[in-house]
């Protein structure tokens, strides 16, 4: 059993900041890629930020220069520092991880439950 749990969401004024975290737990052998996605009603889920096991990062065009993704491999955690927040950043933010379970021979996709971020104008 593998679980991803997000935390840190909430309500913030435009221009403010939030830091999201995602903790992975369970029978984990290793974590390959991790990423943050977000989704609003009637819209497709979009990539916010991705970070590989080697630390290489990728950002969605709308958040470049404002958001920073990082990870702590020893703690099995990923973070998303969100600065200069805009109303259009309002969404449910989901944690994703590509994980190899103990005794498994391949990686599988896992998703967290999501955390709500609301930015008011």
PDB file of C-alpha atoms in Angstrom:
ATOM      1  CA  UNK A   1       0.000   0.000   0.000  1.00  0.00           C
ATOM      2  CA  UNK A   2       1.293   3.422  -1.089  1.00  0.00           C
ATOM      3  CA  UNK A   3      -0.219   6.757  -0.148  1.00  0.00           C
ATOM      4  CA  UNK A   4       0.417  10.371  -1.164  1.00  0.00           C
ATOM      5  CA  UNK A   5      -0.900  13.104   1.140  1.00  0.00           C
ATOM      6  CA  UNK A   6      -0.898  16.801   0.255  1.00  0.00           C
ATOM      7  CA  UNK A   7      -1.077  19.663   2.739  1.00  0.00           C
ATOM      8  CA  UNK A   8      -0.730  23.441   2.805  1.00  0.00           C
ATOM      9  CA  UNK A   9      -3.673  24.559   0.702  1.00  0.00           C
ATOM     10  CA  UNK A  10      -5.992  27.355   1.736  1.00  0.00           C
ATOM     11  CA  UNK A  11      -7.384  30.801   0.997  1.00  0.00           C
ATOM     12  CA  UNK A  12      -5.021  33.630   0.116  1.00  0.00           C
ATOM     13  CA  UNK A  13      -5.246  37.122  -1.358  1.00  0.00           C
ATOM     14  CA  UNK A  14      -3.845  37.881  -4.800  1.00  0.00           C
ATOM     15  CA  UNK A  15      -0.129  38.552  -4.554  1.00  0.00           C
ATOM     16  CA  UNK A  16       0.269  36.291  -1.541  1.00  0.00           C
ATOM     17  CA  UNK A  17       2.149  33.026  -1.077  1.00  0.00           C
ATOM     18  CA  UNK A  18       1.494  29.426  -0.085  1.00  0.00           C
ATOM     19  CA  UNK A  19       3.692  26.359   0.281  1.00  0.00           C
ATOM     20  CA  UNK A  20       2.267  22.949  -0.537  1.00  0.00           C
ATOM     21  CA  UNK A  21       3.820  19.674   0.567  1.00  0.00           C
ATOM     22  CA  UNK A  22       3.324  16.055  -0.456  1.00  0.00           C
ATOM     23  CA  UNK A  23       4.445  13.096   1.656  1.00  0.00           C
ATOM     24  CA  UNK A  24       4.736   9.584   0.250  1.00  0.00           C
ATOM     25  CA  UNK A  25       4.399   6.593   2.562  1.00  0.00           C
ATOM     26  CA  UNK A  26       3.943   2.827   2.408  1.00  0.00           C
ATOM     27  CA  UNK A  27       5.912  -0.075   0.944  1.00  0.00           C
ATOM     28  CA  UNK A  28       8.094   2.106  -1.281  1.00  0.00           C
ATOM     29  CA  UNK A  29      11.348   0.941  -2.827  1.00  0.00           C
ATOM     30  CA  UNK A  30      12.082   4.132  -4.755  1.00  0.00           C
ATOM     31  CA  UNK A  31      10.381   7.225  -6.168  1.00  0.00           C
ATOM     32  CA  UNK A  32      11.259   8.235  -9.718  1.00  0.00           C
ATOM     33  CA  UNK A  33       9.372  11.304 -11.003  1.00  0.00           C
ATOM     34  CA  UNK A  34       7.172  13.540  -8.867  1.00  0.00           C
ATOM     35  CA  UNK A  35       4.915  16.341 -10.054  1.00  0.00           C
ATOM     36  CA  UNK A  36       2.219  18.818  -9.117  1.00  0.00           C
ATOM     37  CA  UNK A  37      -0.929  19.078 -11.237  1.00  0.00           C
ATOM     38  CA  UNK A  38      -3.985  21.289 -10.813  1.00  0.00           C
ATOM     39  CA  UNK A  39      -7.565  21.124 -11.999  1.00  0.00           C
ATOM     40  CA  UNK A  40     -10.653  23.359 -11.982  1.00  0.00           C
ATOM     41  CA  UNK A  41     -14.244  22.301 -12.804  1.00  0.00           C
ATOM     42  CA  UNK A  42     -14.861  21.680 -16.512  1.00  0.00           C
ATOM     43  CA  UNK A  43     -11.160  22.073 -17.312  1.00  0.00           C
ATOM     44  CA  UNK A  44      -8.436  19.560 -18.099  1.00  0.00           C
ATOM     45  CA  UNK A  45      -5.877  18.729 -15.458  1.00  0.00           C
ATOM     46  CA  UNK A  46      -2.692  20.679 -16.181  1.00  0.00           C
ATOM     47  CA  UNK A  47       0.923  20.192 -15.214  1.00  0.00           C
ATOM     48  CA  UNK A  48       2.185  22.776 -12.733  1.00  0.00           C
ATOM     49  CA  UNK A  49       5.676  21.498 -11.973  1.00  0.00           C
ATOM     50  CA  UNK A  50       7.676  18.276 -12.258  1.00  0.00           C
ATOM     51  CA  UNK A  51      10.879  17.161 -10.578  1.00  0.00           C
ATOM     52  CA  UNK A  52      12.835  14.004 -11.398  1.00  0.00           C
ATOM     53  CA  UNK A  53      14.835  11.797  -9.050  1.00  0.00           C
ATOM     54  CA  UNK A  54      17.972  13.616 -10.237  1.00  0.00           C
ATOM     55  CA  UNK A  55      16.487  17.039  -9.452  1.00  0.00           C
ATOM     56  CA  UNK A  56      15.666  18.209 -12.989  1.00  0.00           C
ATOM     57  CA  UNK A  57      12.596  20.478 -12.978  1.00  0.00           C
ATOM     58  CA  UNK A  58       9.921  21.426 -15.494  1.00  0.00           C
ATOM     59  CA  UNK A  59       7.272  24.143 -15.052  1.00  0.00           C
ATOM     60  CA  UNK A  60       4.024  25.000 -16.727  1.00  0.00           C
ATOM     61  CA  UNK A  61       4.233  28.215 -18.734  1.00  0.00           C
ATOM     62  CA  UNK A  62       1.692  30.033 -16.561  1.00  0.00           C
ATOM     63  CA  UNK A  63       3.691  29.543 -13.340  1.00  0.00           C
ATOM     64  CA  UNK A  64       7.277  30.038 -14.511  1.00  0.00           C
ATOM     65  CA  UNK A  65       9.059  32.602 -12.388  1.00  0.00           C
ATOM     66  CA  UNK A  66       6.465  32.395  -9.605  1.00  0.00           C
ATOM     67  CA  UNK A  67       6.470  28.755  -8.410  1.00  0.00           C
ATOM     68  CA  UNK A  68       9.372  26.570  -7.284  1.00  0.00           C
ATOM     69  CA  UNK A  69       9.266  22.782  -6.892  1.00  0.00           C
ATOM     70  CA  UNK A  70      11.701  20.847  -4.705  1.00  0.00           C
ATOM     71  CA  UNK A  71      11.993  17.419  -3.101  1.00  0.00           C
ATOM     72  CA  UNK A  72      13.639  15.717  -0.157  1.00  0.00           C
ATOM     73  CA  UNK A  73      14.405  12.130  -1.135  1.00  0.00           C
ATOM     74  CA  UNK A  74      15.294  11.033   2.399  1.00  0.00           C
ATOM     75  CA  UNK A  75      11.968  12.331   3.722  1.00  0.00           C
ATOM     76  CA  UNK A  76      10.035  11.181   0.617  1.00  0.00           C
ATOM     77  CA  UNK A  77       8.547  14.652   0.337  1.00  0.00           C
ATOM     78  CA  UNK A  78       7.924  17.150  -2.459  1.00  0.00           C
ATOM     79  CA  UNK A  79       7.188  20.844  -2.028  1.00  0.00           C
ATOM     80  CA  UNK A  80       5.690  23.606  -4.132  1.00  0.00           C
ATOM     81  CA  UNK A  81       6.471  27.188  -3.127  1.00  0.00           C
ATOM     82  CA  UNK A  82       3.879  29.450  -4.745  1.00  0.00           C
ATOM     83  CA  UNK A  83       4.549  33.198  -4.806  1.00  0.00           C
ATOM     84  CA  UNK A  84       2.751  36.126  -6.445  1.00  0.00           C
ATOM     85  CA  UNK A  85      -0.465  34.134  -6.559  1.00  0.00           C
ATOM     86  CA  UNK A  86      -3.190  35.157  -9.003  1.00  0.00           C
ATOM     87  CA  UNK A  87      -6.936  34.391  -9.026  1.00  0.00           C
ATOM     88  CA  UNK A  88      -6.367  32.133 -12.039  1.00  0.00           C
ATOM     89  CA  UNK A  89      -4.192  29.910  -9.822  1.00  0.00           C
ATOM     90  CA  UNK A  90      -7.348  28.849  -7.966  1.00  0.00           C
ATOM     91  CA  UNK A  91      -7.693  25.070  -8.354  1.00  0.00           C
ATOM     92  CA  UNK A  92      -7.404  21.722  -6.641  1.00  0.00           C
ATOM     93  CA  UNK A  93      -3.715  20.822  -6.578  1.00  0.00           C
ATOM     94  CA  UNK A  94      -2.748  17.145  -6.853  1.00  0.00           C
ATOM     95  CA  UNK A  95       0.477  15.347  -6.031  1.00  0.00           C
ATOM     96  CA  UNK A  96       1.699  12.723  -8.523  1.00  0.00           C
ATOM     97  CA  UNK A  97       4.505  10.209  -8.106  1.00  0.00           C
ATOM     98  CA  UNK A  98       5.989   7.412 -10.198  1.00  0.00           C
ATOM     99  CA  UNK A  99       6.863   4.798  -7.565  1.00  0.00           C
ATOM    100  CA  UNK A 100       8.488   1.373  -7.509  1.00  0.00           C
ATOM    101  CA  UNK A 101       6.996  -0.662  -4.659  1.00  0.00           C
ATOM    102  CA  UNK A 102       9.039  -3.131  -2.636  1.00  0.00           C
ATOM    103  CA  UNK A 103       9.413  -6.461  -4.492  1.00  0.00           C
ATOM    104  CA  UNK A 104       7.941  -4.921  -7.672  1.00  0.00           C
ATOM    105  CA  UNK A 105       9.770  -4.930 -11.010  1.00  0.00           C
ATOM    106  CA  UNK A 106       8.279  -1.780 -12.533  1.00  0.00           C
ATOM    107  CA  UNK A 107       6.999   1.646 -11.500  1.00  0.00           C
ATOM    108  CA  UNK A 108       3.351   2.636 -11.133  1.00  0.00           C
ATOM    109  CA  UNK A 109       1.466   5.945 -11.049  1.00  0.00           C
ATOM    110  CA  UNK A 110       0.085   7.276  -7.760  1.00  0.00           C
ATOM    111  CA  UNK A 111      -2.020  10.342  -6.975  1.00  0.00           C
ATOM    112  CA  UNK A 112      -2.833  12.235  -3.806  1.00  0.00           C
ATOM    113  CA  UNK A 113      -6.304  13.289  -2.704  1.00  0.00           C
ATOM    114  CA  UNK A 114      -5.809  16.928  -3.690  1.00  0.00           C
ATOM    115  CA  UNK A 115      -5.742  20.169  -1.723  1.00  0.00           C
ATOM    116  CA  UNK A 116      -7.786  23.277  -2.511  1.00  0.00           C
ATOM    117  CA  UNK A 117      -6.024  26.560  -3.266  1.00  0.00           C
ATOM    118  CA  UNK A 118      -8.248  29.630  -3.552  1.00  0.00           C
ATOM    119  CA  UNK A 119      -6.847  33.031  -4.532  1.00  0.00           C
ATOM    120  CA  UNK A 120      -9.161  36.005  -4.085  1.00  0.00           C
ATOM    121  CA  UNK A 121      -8.882  39.301  -5.949  1.00  0.00           C
TER     122      UNK A 121
END
